[in-house]
Coordinates of C-alpha atoms in Angstrom, one line a residue:
M6 CA 0.3 -0.3 -0.3
K7 CA 3.1 2.2 1.1
R8 CA 4.0 2.1 -2.7
F9 CA 1.3 2.9 -3.9
L10 CA 0.5 5.8 -2.1
R11 CA 3.9 7.0 -2.9
G12 CA 3.0 6.3 -6.8
A13 CA -0.1 8.3 -6.5
A14 CA 1.3 11.6 -4.8
L15 CA 4.1 11.0 -7.2
G16 CA 2.0 11.3 -10.1
A17 CA 0.1 14.2 -8.7
L18 CA 3.6 16.6 -8.4
T19 CA 4.4 15.0 -12.2
L20 CA 3.7 19.2 -12.9
A21 CA 5.4 19.9 -10.4
A22 CA 8.3 17.9 -11.5
T23 CA 8.8 18.5 -15.4
A24 CA 9.2 22.2 -14.3
A25 CA 12.3 21.2 -12.7
I26 CA 13.2 19.6 -14.9
A27 CA 12.8 21.6 -17.8
G28 CA 15.5 23.9 -16.0
A29 CA 17.9 20.8 -15.7
A30 CA 20.8 19.9 -17.9
S31 CA 19.2 16.7 -20.3
A32 CA 18.1 16.1 -24.1
Q33 CA 15.2 16.6 -22.8
T34 CA 15.4 20.3 -22.1
Y35 CA 12.8 22.2 -24.1
N36 CA 13.5 25.9 -24.6
R37 CA 9.4 27.1 -26.1
L38 CA 6.8 25.4 -27.2
V39 CA 5.6 26.0 -30.5
V40 CA 2.0 24.4 -30.8
F41 CA -0.2 23.9 -34.3
G42 CA -3.4 22.1 -33.6
D43 CA -7.3 23.1 -33.1
S44 CA -9.1 22.9 -30.2
L45 CA -8.3 21.0 -28.3
S46 CA -4.6 23.1 -28.1
D47 CA -6.6 26.5 -28.5
N48 CA -6.0 29.1 -25.6
G49 CA -8.0 31.1 -27.0
N50 CA -7.1 32.4 -30.7
L51 CA -10.5 31.5 -31.9
F52 CA -12.3 33.3 -29.8
L53 CA -9.8 36.6 -30.2
A54 CA -10.2 36.4 -34.3
S55 CA -14.3 35.4 -33.6
G56 CA -14.0 39.4 -31.1
G57 CA -15.2 36.6 -28.9
T58 CA -18.1 34.9 -30.0
Q59 CA -16.3 31.4 -30.6
P60 CA -16.8 29.5 -28.5
P61 CA -19.8 31.4 -26.5
A62 CA -18.1 33.7 -23.5
G63 CA -20.8 32.6 -21.2
L64 CA -20.6 28.6 -21.8
Y65 CA -16.3 28.5 -21.5
F66 CA -13.3 29.6 -20.1
Q67 CA -11.7 33.4 -22.0
G68 CA -11.6 31.4 -24.9
R69 CA -10.8 28.2 -24.2
F70 CA -13.5 25.1 -25.6
S71 CA -13.2 24.1 -22.0
N72 CA -13.9 25.5 -18.4
G73 CA -10.4 26.1 -17.8
P74 CA -6.8 26.0 -19.8
V75 CA -6.0 23.0 -22.1
F76 CA -3.4 20.5 -21.8
T77 CA -0.9 23.0 -24.1
E78 CA -1.0 25.6 -21.5
L79 CA -0.4 22.8 -18.7
L80 CA 3.3 21.8 -20.1
G81 CA 5.5 24.6 -18.1
F82 CA 5.3 27.4 -20.9
N83 CA 3.4 30.5 -20.9
A84 CA 2.3 30.4 -25.4
S85 CA 1.2 33.9 -26.3
R86 CA -1.8 33.7 -28.6
F87 CA -1.3 33.9 -33.1
N88 CA -0.7 37.9 -32.7
G89 CA 1.9 37.2 -30.1
S90 CA 6.0 36.6 -31.0
V91 CA 7.1 34.8 -32.6
T92 CA 10.3 34.4 -30.7
G93 CA 9.0 33.0 -28.0
S94 CA 6.2 30.7 -26.8
I95 CA 3.3 30.4 -29.3
N96 CA 0.5 29.0 -30.4
F97 CA -1.8 28.7 -33.5
A98 CA -3.8 27.1 -33.0
Y99 CA -7.7 27.5 -33.8
G100 CA -11.1 25.0 -32.6
G101 CA -12.4 24.3 -35.8
S102 CA -9.1 23.7 -38.2
R103 CA -8.6 21.1 -40.3
T104 CA -5.5 19.2 -41.6
D105 CA -5.0 21.1 -44.6
N106 CA -4.5 23.7 -46.4
V107 CA -7.0 26.3 -46.1
V108 CA -6.3 30.1 -45.4
A109 CA -9.9 30.6 -45.2
F110 CA -11.1 31.1 -41.2
P111 CA -10.4 29.3 -39.4
P112 CA -7.3 28.2 -41.3
G113 CA -6.3 24.8 -41.4
M114 CA -2.7 23.5 -39.6
R115 CA -0.5 23.8 -43.1
Q116 CA -1.6 27.0 -43.0
Q117 CA -1.5 27.7 -39.2
L118 CA 2.3 27.0 -40.5
T119 CA 2.8 28.9 -43.2
T120 CA 1.3 31.9 -41.4
Y121 CA 4.2 30.7 -38.9
T122 CA 7.1 30.8 -40.9
T123 CA 5.8 34.0 -43.1
A124 CA 6.1 35.6 -39.6
G125 CA 9.8 35.1 -39.3
G126 CA 8.9 32.2 -37.1
T127 CA 11.7 29.8 -36.9
F128 CA 12.7 26.0 -35.4
R129 CA 15.9 25.5 -33.0
A130 CA 16.6 22.7 -30.9
G131 CA 15.3 22.9 -27.8
D132 CA 12.3 23.7 -28.9
L133 CA 9.5 21.5 -28.3
V134 CA 6.8 21.4 -31.1
S135 CA 2.9 20.6 -30.3
V136 CA 1.1 19.6 -33.1
L137 CA -2.7 18.1 -32.5
G138 CA -5.5 17.6 -35.7
G139 CA -7.7 15.4 -38.0
A140 CA -10.7 15.5 -35.3
N141 CA -12.5 18.5 -37.5
N142 CA -11.9 16.2 -41.1
I143 CA -13.2 13.1 -39.4
F144 CA -16.8 15.6 -38.2
Q145 CA -17.6 17.8 -40.9
S146 CA -17.4 13.8 -43.1
L147 CA -19.5 12.0 -40.5
G148 CA -21.5 15.1 -41.1
A149 CA -21.9 14.9 -44.5
F150 CA -22.0 11.1 -44.8
A151 CA -25.6 11.5 -41.9
V152 CA -27.4 13.2 -44.7
L153 CA -26.5 11.2 -47.9
P154 CA -29.6 9.3 -49.1
P155 CA -30.1 5.9 -47.1
A156 CA -29.1 4.7 -51.0
S157 CA -26.6 6.1 -50.7
Q158 CA -24.6 5.1 -47.1
G159 CA -24.0 1.4 -48.4
N160 CA -20.1 1.8 -48.2
P161 CA -19.5 4.0 -45.0
T162 CA -15.8 3.0 -44.3
G163 CA -15.1 3.6 -48.6
F164 CA -16.9 6.8 -47.9
M165 CA -14.7 8.1 -44.7
D166 CA -11.6 6.7 -46.3
P167 CA -10.4 9.2 -48.4
T168 CA -10.9 12.1 -45.6
I169 CA -8.3 9.6 -43.0
R170 CA -6.0 9.1 -45.4
A171 CA -5.7 13.3 -46.1
A172 CA -5.7 14.2 -43.3
V173 CA -2.8 10.9 -41.8
A174 CA -1.0 12.9 -45.4
D175 CA -1.7 16.1 -43.6
M176 CA 0.2 15.4 -40.6
N177 CA 2.7 14.1 -41.9
F178 CA 4.0 16.8 -44.0
L179 CA 3.8 18.6 -41.2
V180 CA 5.8 17.0 -39.1
G181 CA 8.6 16.6 -42.2
D182 CA 8.8 20.1 -42.6
I183 CA 8.5 21.6 -38.8
A184 CA 11.7 18.7 -38.7
S185 CA 12.9 19.7 -41.4
R186 CA 13.4 23.1 -40.2
G187 CA 15.4 21.9 -37.1
A188 CA 12.8 21.6 -34.8
G189 CA 14.3 19.3 -31.5
T190 CA 11.5 17.3 -30.7
I191 CA 7.9 17.5 -32.0
L192 CA 5.1 15.5 -29.6
V193 CA 2.2 14.6 -32.1
T194 CA -1.2 13.7 -30.3
N195 CA -3.1 10.8 -32.2
L196 CA -6.9 11.2 -31.7
P197 CA -8.8 9.9 -29.1
R198 CA -11.7 7.2 -28.7
L199 CA -14.4 9.1 -31.1
G200 CA -17.2 7.0 -30.3
T201 CA -17.1 6.7 -26.9
T202 CA -17.6 11.1 -26.9
P203 CA -20.6 12.7 -25.5
Q204 CA -21.3 13.2 -29.1
F205 CA -21.5 10.2 -31.1
R206 CA -21.9 7.5 -28.5
P207 CA -25.4 7.1 -28.0
T208 CA -26.0 7.8 -32.3
P209 CA -25.8 5.6 -35.0
L210 CA -22.5 7.4 -36.2
A211 CA -20.8 6.5 -33.0
A212 CA -19.1 2.6 -35.3
L213 CA -17.9 5.8 -37.8
A214 CA -16.5 7.6 -35.8
D215 CA -14.5 4.6 -34.2
Y216 CA -13.8 3.4 -37.4
S217 CA -12.0 7.1 -38.2
G218 CA -10.6 7.5 -35.8
S219 CA -8.6 4.5 -34.8
Q220 CA -8.0 3.9 -39.1
F221 CA -6.2 7.7 -38.2
N222 CA -4.0 6.8 -35.5
S223 CA -3.1 3.6 -36.6
Q224 CA -1.7 5.2 -40.7
L225 CA -0.4 7.8 -38.3
Q226 CA 1.7 5.9 -36.7
T227 CA 2.7 3.9 -39.8
A228 CA 3.4 6.9 -41.9
L229 CA 5.8 9.0 -38.4
L230 CA 7.4 5.1 -37.4
A231 CA 8.4 5.6 -41.2
L232 CA 9.2 9.3 -41.5
A233 CA 11.2 9.4 -38.4
P234 CA 14.3 7.6 -39.4
S235 CA 15.2 10.9 -41.9
R236 CA 14.9 13.3 -39.7
P237 CA 17.2 12.0 -37.3
N238 CA 17.8 15.5 -35.6
T239 CA 15.3 15.7 -34.7
N240 CA 13.1 13.4 -31.8
I241 CA 9.6 13.0 -33.2
I242 CA 7.1 11.6 -30.1
L243 CA 3.2 10.4 -31.1
F244 CA 1.7 10.7 -27.2
D245 CA -1.0 7.6 -28.0
L246 CA -3.9 9.5 -26.3
A247 CA -6.5 6.7 -27.3
K248 CA -4.6 4.0 -25.5
V249 CA -5.6 5.3 -22.5
S250 CA -9.6 5.7 -24.1
D251 CA -11.3 2.8 -22.8
V252 CA -9.6 2.5 -19.8
L253 CA -10.4 6.1 -18.9
A254 CA -13.9 5.7 -19.3
A255 CA -14.2 2.1 -17.6
N256 CA -13.1 3.2 -14.8
P257 CA -12.8 6.5 -14.3
G258 CA -12.6 6.3 -10.8
R259 CA -8.9 5.3 -10.8
F260 CA -8.3 8.5 -11.9
G261 CA -10.4 10.9 -9.6
L262 CA -13.5 11.2 -12.0
A263 CA -16.8 10.8 -11.3
D264 CA -18.8 10.4 -15.3
A265 CA -16.4 9.8 -18.4
S266 CA -19.9 9.3 -20.6
N267 CA -22.0 12.4 -20.1
Q268 CA -21.3 16.0 -20.8
C269 CA -21.1 18.2 -18.5
L270 CA -22.3 21.4 -19.8
N271 CA -25.7 21.5 -21.5
T272 CA -25.1 23.2 -24.9
T273 CA -28.7 24.7 -25.0
T274 CA -29.7 25.6 -22.0
G275 CA -26.5 26.6 -20.4
A276 CA -27.1 24.6 -17.2
V277 CA -23.8 22.6 -15.8
C278 CA -23.0 20.1 -14.0
A279 CA -21.9 20.7 -9.9
N280 CA -19.0 19.5 -10.1
P281 CA -17.1 20.0 -13.0
D282 CA -14.0 18.1 -11.8
S283 CA -15.7 15.2 -11.7
F284 CA -16.6 14.3 -15.3
L285 CA -14.3 14.0 -18.2
F286 CA -16.6 16.2 -20.7
W287 CA -17.2 19.7 -20.9
D288 CA -19.6 19.3 -23.7
G289 CA -20.0 16.8 -26.4
V290 CA -16.0 16.2 -27.7
H291 CA -14.0 18.7 -26.0
P292 CA -12.8 17.5 -22.2
T293 CA -13.1 19.5 -19.2
A294 CA -10.3 21.7 -17.5
A295 CA -9.9 18.1 -15.2
G296 CA -9.7 16.8 -18.4
H297 CA -6.8 18.2 -19.9
R298 CA -4.3 18.5 -16.5
L299 CA -5.2 14.5 -17.2
V300 CA -3.7 14.5 -20.8
A301 CA -1.0 17.2 -19.3
R302 CA -0.4 14.4 -16.7
L303 CA 0.0 11.6 -19.2
A304 CA 1.8 13.4 -21.9
S305 CA 5.0 14.0 -18.9
D306 CA 5.3 10.3 -19.4
Y307 CA 5.9 10.4 -23.2
L308 CA 7.7 14.1 -22.8
Y309 CA 10.3 13.2 -20.3
Y310 CA 10.9 9.3 -21.5
G311 CA 14.1 9.4 -20.8
D312 CA 13.7 11.1 -18.5
L313 CA 11.6 8.5 -16.3
A314 CA 13.1 5.4 -17.4
S315 CA 16.8 6.3 -15.8
N316 CA 14.8 4.5 -12.6
S317 CA 16.0 1.5 -13.7
T318 CA 19.6 1.7 -13.3
A319 CA 18.8 0.3 -10.0
Q320 CA 17.6 -3.1 -11.7
G321 CA 21.5 -3.5 -13.0
E322 CA 22.8 -2.3 -10.1
T323 CA 21.2 -3.7 -7.6
A324 CA 22.4 -7.4 -9.5
F325 CA 25.9 -5.8 -9.2
R326 CA 26.2 -5.6 -5.7
H327 CA 24.1 -8.5 -5.2
R328 CA 27.5 -10.6 -7.2
E329 CA 30.1 -8.2 -5.2
D330 CA 28.5 -9.2 -1.6
A331 CA 28.7 -13.2 -2.8
L332 CA 32.3 -12.7 -3.8
D333 CA 33.1 -11.2 -0.8
A334 CA 31.0 -13.4 1.3
A335 CA 33.2 -16.5 -0.2
T336 CA 37.1 -15.3 0.4
A337 CA 36.0 -14.1 3.6
R338 CA 36.4 -17.7 4.8
L339 CA 39.6 -18.1 3.9
S340 CA 40.8 -15.2 5.4
G341 CA 40.5 -15.4 8.7
S342 CA 43.6 -16.1 11.3
A343 CA 42.8 -19.6 12.6
A344 CA 45.0 -21.9 11.2
W345 CA 43.5 -24.4 8.5
V346 CA 42.5 -27.8 9.3
A347 CA 42.6 -30.9 6.7
G348 CA 39.4 -32.1 5.8
T349 CA 36.2 -31.6 5.0
V350 CA 33.2 -29.6 5.7
L351 CA 29.8 -29.2 5.1
T352 CA 28.6 -24.6 5.9
G353 CA 25.0 -23.3 5.3
G354 CA 23.8 -19.6 6.7
A355 CA 21.4 -17.2 6.1
M356 CA 21.2 -13.3 5.8
Y357 CA 19.2 -10.0 6.1
D358 CA 20.6 -6.9 4.0
S359 CA 19.4 -3.1 3.3
A360 CA 20.5 -1.0 1.6
E361 CA 19.3 3.1 0.9
F362 CA 21.1 4.8 -2.9
D363 CA 21.0 9.1 -2.9
A364 CA 19.1 10.6 -6.0
R365 CA 21.5 11.3 -8.6
G366 CA 21.1 12.7 -12.3
F367 CA 17.2 11.9 -13.0
A368 CA 16.9 9.0 -11.2
A369 CA 15.0 9.2 -7.5
A370 CA 16.6 8.1 -4.1
G371 CA 15.2 4.7 -3.1
E372 CA 15.9 1.8 -0.8
S373 CA 16.4 -2.1 -1.5
T374 CA 15.9 -4.9 1.1
S375 CA 16.8 -8.6 0.7
Y376 CA 17.1 -11.8 2.6
G377 CA 18.6 -15.3 1.2
A378 CA 19.8 -18.4 2.2
Q379 CA 23.4 -20.3 1.4
V380 CA 24.8 -23.5 0.9
G381 CA 28.2 -25.3 0.6
M382 CA 31.2 -27.6 0.9
E383 CA 34.3 -27.2 1.9
S384 CA 37.5 -29.4 1.9
G385 CA 41.3 -29.7 1.1
T386 CA 44.2 -29.2 3.4
E387 CA 46.5 -27.4 6.3
T388 CA 47.9 -25.2 2.9
M389 CA 45.6 -25.8 0.2
R390 CA 41.8 -26.0 -0.1
F391 CA 39.0 -25.1 -1.9
G392 CA 34.8 -24.3 -1.7
V393 CA 32.0 -24.4 -3.9
S394 CA 28.9 -22.7 -2.6
G395 CA 25.2 -21.9 -4.1
A396 CA 23.1 -19.3 -2.8
W397 CA 19.6 -17.7 -3.1
R398 CA 18.6 -14.2 -2.4
V399 CA 15.7 -12.1 -2.9
A400 CA 15.4 -8.0 -2.8
D401 CA 12.7 -6.1 -2.9
V402 CA 13.1 -2.2 -4.6
D403 CA 11.7 0.7 -4.3
A404 CA 13.1 3.3 -6.7
G405 CA 11.1 6.6 -7.3
P406 CA 8.3 5.4 -8.7
T407 CA 9.9 2.3 -9.6
S408 CA 10.0 -0.8 -8.3
F409 CA 10.5 -4.4 -8.1
Q410 CA 11.5 -7.7 -6.9
L411 CA 14.6 -9.3 -7.8
Q412 CA 15.4 -13.1 -7.3
S413 CA 18.6 -14.6 -8.1
L414 CA 20.3 -18.2 -7.6
S415 CA 24.4 -18.2 -7.8
L416 CA 27.5 -20.9 -7.2
D417 CA 30.2 -19.5 -6.3
L418 CA 33.3 -21.9 -6.7
Y419 CA 36.3 -20.2 -4.3
G420 CA 39.8 -21.7 -3.2
G421 CA 42.9 -20.8 -0.9
W422 CA 46.5 -21.6 -1.2
R423 CA 48.5 -19.7 2.9
S424 CA 52.3 -20.4 4.1
G425 CA 53.0 -19.4 7.4
N426 CA 51.5 -16.0 7.6
A427 CA 50.1 -15.3 4.4
F428 CA 47.3 -16.0 2.5
V429 CA 46.0 -15.8 -1.0
S430 CA 42.0 -16.1 -1.8
G431 CA 40.1 -16.0 -4.7
A432 CA 36.7 -16.9 -6.0
V433 CA 34.6 -16.8 -9.6
G434 CA 31.0 -16.8 -9.9
V435 CA 27.6 -16.7 -11.7
A436 CA 23.9 -15.5 -11.2
S437 CA 21.0 -15.8 -12.7
E438 CA 17.9 -13.4 -11.9
D439 CA 14.9 -12.5 -12.2
F440 CA 13.5 -9.3 -12.0
N441 CA 10.4 -9.8 -11.4
D442 CA 6.8 -7.7 -10.6
I443 CA 9.1 -4.3 -12.4
T444 CA 6.6 -1.5 -11.7
R445 CA 6.6 2.9 -12.5
F446 CA 4.0 4.8 -11.8
S447 CA 3.3 7.0 -14.8
S448 CA 2.5 10.7 -14.9
L449 CA -0.8 10.0 -14.6
P450 CA -1.7 8.8 -10.9
G451 CA -4.4 5.8 -12.0
L452 CA -2.0 4.3 -14.5
I453 CA 0.7 1.5 -13.3
Q454 CA 3.6 0.2 -16.4
T455 CA 4.5 -3.4 -15.0
G456 CA 7.4 -5.7 -17.3
A457 CA 9.4 -8.3 -15.8
T458 CA 12.6 -8.9 -17.6
R459 CA 16.0 -11.6 -16.4
G460 CA 19.5 -10.8 -16.3
L461 CA 23.0 -13.0 -15.4
S462 CA 25.8 -12.0 -13.4
T463 CA 29.7 -12.9 -12.7
G464 CA 32.7 -12.2 -11.4
A465 CA 35.6 -13.1 -9.5
R466 CA 37.6 -11.6 -6.6
V467 CA 41.0 -12.2 -5.9
Q468 CA 42.3 -11.1 -2.0
A469 CA 45.9 -11.4 0.1
G470 CA 47.4 -10.6 3.5
L471 CA 49.2 -11.1 6.1
W472 CA 49.0 -11.8 9.5
M473 CA 50.2 -10.6 12.4
D474 CA 50.6 -10.5 16.7
A475 CA 49.7 -7.8 18.6
G476 CA 49.9 -9.1 21.9
G477 CA 47.1 -11.2 22.2
I478 CA 45.7 -9.8 19.4
S479 CA 45.8 -11.1 15.5
I480 CA 46.6 -7.9 13.0
S481 CA 45.2 -8.4 8.9
P482 CA 46.7 -5.8 6.2
R483 CA 44.7 -6.9 2.9
V484 CA 44.4 -5.9 -0.2
A485 CA 41.7 -7.3 -3.0
L486 CA 40.6 -6.9 -6.8
T487 CA 37.0 -7.9 -7.8
Y488 CA 35.4 -8.0 -11.0
A489 CA 32.1 -8.2 -11.4
S490 CA 29.3 -7.8 -14.7
S491 CA 25.2 -7.7 -14.4
D492 CA 23.4 -8.0 -17.8
I493 CA 20.5 -7.1 -17.7
D494 CA 18.5 -8.5 -21.1
G495 CA 15.9 -6.0 -22.1
Y496 CA 12.0 -5.2 -22.0
T497 CA 8.4 -3.2 -22.9
E498 CA 6.7 -2.1 -20.2
Q499 CA 2.9 -3.5 -20.6
G500 CA 0.1 -0.8 -19.7
F501 CA -1.7 2.2 -20.6
A502 CA 0.6 4.9 -20.5
A503 CA 3.7 5.4 -22.5
S504 CA 5.5 1.8 -22.7
Y505 CA 8.7 2.2 -22.2
E506 CA 11.3 -0.2 -24.1
Y507 CA 14.6 -0.6 -22.1
R508 CA 17.1 -1.5 -24.3
D509 CA 20.1 -4.6 -22.1
R510 CA 22.2 -3.3 -20.4
Q511 CA 25.6 -4.3 -18.4
V512 CA 26.7 -2.5 -15.4
K513 CA 30.4 -4.2 -15.2
G514 CA 33.5 -3.1 -13.2
I515 CA 36.8 -3.6 -11.2
T516 CA 37.4 -2.3 -7.6
G517 CA 39.9 -2.6 -5.4
E518 CA 40.0 -3.0 -1.9
V519 CA 42.1 -2.4 1.2
A520 CA 41.8 -3.4 5.1
L521 CA 42.5 -4.4 7.9
R522 CA 41.0 -6.6 10.2
A523 CA 42.0 -7.7 14.1
E524 CA 40.6 -11.1 15.4
G525 CA 41.3 -12.0 19.6
E526 CA 39.1 -13.9 21.7
M527 CA 36.4 -13.1 24.5
N528 CA 35.1 -14.7 27.0
G529 CA 36.1 -18.2 24.8
F530 CA 34.2 -16.8 21.8
G531 CA 36.4 -15.5 18.8
V532 CA 36.0 -11.4 18.1
F533 CA 37.0 -9.8 14.9
V534 CA 37.0 -6.7 12.9
E535 CA 37.3 -5.4 9.7
G536 CA 37.6 -1.8 8.6
G537 CA 38.4 -0.5 4.4
Y538 CA 38.2 1.4 1.5
R539 CA 37.0 0.5 -1.9
D540 CA 36.9 2.5 -4.4
S541 CA 36.5 2.0 -8.1
L542 CA 40.1 1.2 -11.1
D543 CA 37.8 0.4 -13.9
D544 CA 34.1 1.1 -14.4
S545 CA 33.0 0.2 -17.9
S546 CA 28.9 0.3 -17.5
E547 CA 26.9 1.3 -20.2
A548 CA 24.5 3.8 -20.1
V549 CA 20.6 3.4 -19.5
R550 CA 19.2 3.1 -22.6
V551 CA 15.4 3.0 -23.5
G552 CA 12.1 3.9 -26.2
I553 CA 8.4 3.9 -26.9
A554 CA 7.2 0.7 -27.8
G555 CA 5.7 1.7 -31.7
N556 CA 6.5 4.6 -31.5
P557 CA 8.8 6.6 -34.1
A558 CA 10.8 8.4 -30.7
Q559 CA 14.6 7.8 -30.4
V560 CA 15.8 5.5 -28.1
L561 CA 17.6 7.9 -24.9
S562 CA 20.5 6.8 -22.7
R563 CA 21.2 8.4 -19.3
R564 CA 24.8 7.1 -17.6
F565 CA 24.6 6.4 -13.7
D566 CA 29.3 5.3 -13.4
D567 CA 29.9 3.7 -10.4
P568 CA 26.7 2.8 -8.5
F569 CA 28.5 3.0 -4.7
G570 CA 31.4 5.5 -5.4
G571 CA 34.0 5.0 -2.7
S572 CA 33.2 2.9 0.0
F573 CA 34.4 2.6 3.6
L574 CA 34.1 -1.0 4.8
A575 CA 33.0 -1.7 7.7
S576 CA 32.7 -5.5 9.8
A577 CA 32.1 -7.0 12.6
G578 CA 31.4 -10.7 14.2
V579 CA 31.4 -13.3 17.2
K580 CA 31.9 -16.7 16.2
G581 CA 32.0 -19.9 18.5
D582 CA 31.1 -23.7 18.9
M583 CA 27.9 -24.4 20.0
G584 CA 27.7 -28.3 20.0
P585 CA 28.1 -30.0 16.4
F586 CA 28.3 -26.3 14.7
D587 CA 30.9 -23.6 14.6
V588 CA 28.5 -20.3 14.1
E589 CA 29.8 -17.6 13.2
F590 CA 27.5 -13.8 13.8
G591 CA 28.6 -11.2 11.6
Y592 CA 27.5 -7.3 9.8
R593 CA 29.5 -5.8 7.0
G594 CA 28.7 -2.0 6.2
R595 CA 29.5 -0.5 3.4
F596 CA 29.6 3.5 3.6
G597 CA 30.0 5.1 -0.3
D598 CA 29.4 8.1 -2.7
H599 CA 25.5 6.8 -3.6
A600 CA 25.1 4.8 -1.5
D601 CA 24.9 2.7 2.0
S602 CA 24.2 -0.7 3.0
H603 CA 24.2 -2.9 6.0
T604 CA 23.9 -6.7 6.3
G605 CA 24.0 -9.0 9.0
G606 CA 24.0 -12.9 8.7
I607 CA 24.7 -16.5 10.6
T608 CA 27.1 -19.0 9.4
L609 CA 27.1 -22.7 10.6
T610 CA 30.6 -25.5 9.8
L611 CA 29.7 -28.6 10.2
P612 CA 33.0 -30.8 9.9
L613 CA 32.8 -34.1 8.2
S614 CA 36.0 -35.7 8.6

């Protein structure tokens, strides 16, 4: 429940967060907004151009086709209307506009672009351009079809197809032309499900409206996927508004609404529902202010996908840390002061671990808790020993709006050599990993994206040291080198928001360590303490790379080096004989530049010979 409440809070703060993101250094920093479109994006252009008559002032908010600001006004920019300066954020969308090049009032979207460029408007790499249209083309053709004689209505889809193809061609031209002029990012919004709107839902045209909208969306997606490779300097993002339409209509309460079927405003009488913020629709086709807020929040999931996906870095980093922990434990068995005894022993144990990691770049702070068990066998002489250890470990990780469970099965082989006071030990190992229940709270409260993937981690560690007597206390300085690599398979999220498509990733590095261990006796029990420092000698970790499934959006990268940073190490424990077993209780802590961890465990050793 805590995770779901936190996710809802994060979603509610999305608009504030995107404002902060916009001010940071990022490949998804947007300096200004330019808008082309129809009534869903119009911030009062038609109202201004019509002398305050369209839409009617008494029924709509300050010239918007809603009872409040439209979604393009909620993206973090203060865009002027069509008569503003073309050097700043500006909105050229008009209610009623088609996608075409019609010059007549209201101007078509291609004409909006022409007006902008004729006035000296240009596009730059830092620009965000919003393009949304096509509904008015469809509405007008649906109206024309409805008044045809019944004998001429035998092929409704065939009647609509030319309109759909023409609208898609216009949209594709707009996006291609804007991209060719240097725009950094273009947000192309498709159409919500038209047949469920109050204007069409109760009419015989509902099915044809749905067909037209879905065909438009499908053809638009195909066209943009083909276009994007030829415009590599522009990130063309398809904002899939249709994807959420059905779940929104079926369960409005999930999004804080009570009614997603009826309109709040009676355009004939002027009567308004008691609570407009509980309705999705203001009139027959236009959202309420609450509806526009939902659209804006969902848009952030698309606009900032590279940044929001950064929290997935915790997956590879957690697996990497677990691999280091297993190698540490394997070599630790052969690094104590007690003389080695020839023979064979069985080992078993359990552990519990907690870790906290700091926010880095766009990756949020988070925490991890894990538990596990291991069994093993070790054999050898007073100078040479070898062992094998198998372990199972489960970790629950929360990283900002992202959480997952990591289950791993590992196998480690270790061995050592000892002569007098000197020793050398080493270990190699592998772990098979399942990342289950991957959950990301989207920018829109009520929508959760899920996923699952697998990973494989490998590693090796070598440690060498000396034991010296210091008046009844044994002291051992030692050094160690550790190599670890965690390979995480790519996966695609499932859900109704932007489905992030994560690419394969490898977290890989070499660390060096110096430490000092002390051992002694107290009341018949052995006691040890150890302190040291570990730092990265080489970090070859790959960046987090993410795109959006079925989308022309580019694959973006976010790099996160050295998960822990330099780390101070601290260990302590007590061990002794308990019947047939040797028992050890221990603690190990890592206190890093970016993360801290605390591990407690018990190990049982049973001599067989």
